[in-house]
Amino acid sequence: MNASFNDTFLKACRGEKTDYTPIWMMRQAGRYLPEYQKVRGNVTFLELCKNPELCVEVTLQPVDILRVDAAILFSDILIPMEAMGAPLYFHEGRGPIFPEPIRTTEALNKLIVPDPDEHTGFVMETIRLLRQELKVPLIGFSGAPFTLATYLIEGGSSKVFWETKKMMFTQPALFHALMDKISQCTILYLQAQARAGAQALQIFDSWAGVLAPCDFAEFALPYVQRIISKLQDTGLPIIYFANNGATLLKLSATTGADVLGLDWRINIGDAIRQVGDRAVQGNIDPFALLLPKDKLRQRIADLLEGAKEAYGHIFNLGHGIHQFTPPEQAKIAIDAVHELSAR
Ligand code: 1CP
């Protein structure tokens, strides 16, 4: 590794001593940055995701502008679902749409388990190009099977998850078969990202928090466990983030992930006491970035204090940065984490 490479983030993932607490922000490349808006002004979101040169450009933006300690591949969790054969488009106001939702065995049978290098080669190319540029670690990612299944079953975003839970409870075999296929796809997809040069892998379970613990244990967790066990031989740190997952934390600790992402609804010290010898990532409320500078710095100081017994701590937001956040506020937070945690 070359001398100027900053591996603080990777050390924290592994529970090794670091000079300061590393920070990155979920959704750090995106609409709150005018530089992103400029690139996005000329292309649709899917065109952007499929253009490695542009993906490299927007991945690097927050690294250069904000000085975060890790980069996250610019892409979307739904890209491999399109590669499975589910037509996808992004509606400007309503977000992702799958016009042919997966609700029957016939629909499921039409989905393929794609070869990631062949069907999502643009993602792997983005990773290879980024590794030539970056002086901080590159995080690759996927969605978790449950979260991905909700989009396929609902046909897009949802608030109540009626179709998803209806399938879980009335057609459990079909639900499990869909989860199995998505998991096969995800394993190959993340293995390909590792081969292309990703240095850590995050699994986003954005909707796990809508499940009762017993249903999470039966319908979602086994697939995350399987994926993570298949990634062990990559040697990469694996981060599992279950949004709204405070009530699922003890179960999440059985996924095999090296790092557990935390949303802001739980006190970080309480979380640390539940997860054992495992690093944590989080967990300031993304809206707290709006606090005046002195209050924001105080909140960060308190969070760092609360995390001081952690096996390892990576500072992050409890969920993605909101699109109307002033970038200067993000910069204040990043500088404060670096300054206040310096050892
Ligand atoms: O209009 C635009 O420019 C698109 C906005 C946008 C962006 C910037 C979407 C649409 N996705 C992304 C990028 C993205 N998505 C990243 C990039 C890297 C980074 O973090 O900087 C990542 C990691 C994701 C992951 C993602 N996509 C998740 C999991 C994380 C989370 O926020 O919970 C989810 C749920 C999606 C689905 C998605 N993509 C985009 C939208 C609007 C949605 C729907 C969200 C919802 O259902 O509420």
Short mmCIF file of C-alpha atoms in Angstrom, two decimals, residues 73 116-117 123-124 127-128 131 138-141 186-201 230-238:
data_model
loop_
_atom_site.label_atom_id
_atom_site.label_comp_id
_atom_site.label_asym_id
_atom_site.label_seq_id
_atom_site.Cartn_x
_atom_site.Cartn_y
_atom_site.Cartn_z
CA LEU A 73 -19.00 3.34 -4.90
CA PRO A 116 -22.15 -9.76 -12.45
CA ASP A 117 -19.16 -9.11 -14.72
CA VAL A 123 -19.99 -1.32 -11.71
CA MET A 124 -16.81 -3.40 -11.75
CA ILE A 127 -14.39 0.10 -8.98
CA ARG A 128 -11.22 -0.59 -11.00
CA ARG A 131 -8.84 2.27 -7.12
CA LEU A 138 -13.34 2.11 -1.34
CA ILE A 139 -16.57 0.63 0.03
CA GLY A 140 -18.58 -1.57 -2.31
CA PHE A 141 -22.19 -2.40 -1.42
CA THR A 186 -26.03 -10.77 -4.20
CA ILE A 187 -23.27 -13.24 -3.31
CA LEU A 188 -21.95 -13.23 -6.90
CA TYR A 189 -22.34 -9.45 -7.13
CA LEU A 190 -20.36 -8.73 -3.96
CA GLN A 191 -17.70 -11.34 -4.81
CA ALA A 192 -17.25 -9.59 -8.16
CA GLN A 193 -16.91 -6.21 -6.41
CA ALA A 194 -14.23 -7.71 -4.17
CA ARG A 195 -12.34 -9.06 -7.21
CA ALA A 196 -12.60 -5.67 -8.91
CA GLY A 197 -10.96 -4.01 -5.90
CA ALA A 198 -13.56 -3.00 -3.29
CA GLN A 199 -11.85 -2.81 0.13
CA ALA A 200 -14.91 -3.19 2.37
CA LEU A 201 -18.51 -4.23 1.64
CA LYS A 230 -19.79 -16.70 1.51
CA LEU A 231 -17.80 -13.46 1.61
CA GLN A 232 -15.43 -14.55 4.39
CA ASP A 233 -12.73 -15.69 1.99
CA THR A 234 -12.54 -12.22 0.43
CA GLY A 235 -10.92 -11.11 3.70
CA LEU A 236 -12.77 -7.79 3.45
CA PRO A 237 -14.54 -6.15 6.40
CA ILE A 238 -18.31 -6.51 6.04
#
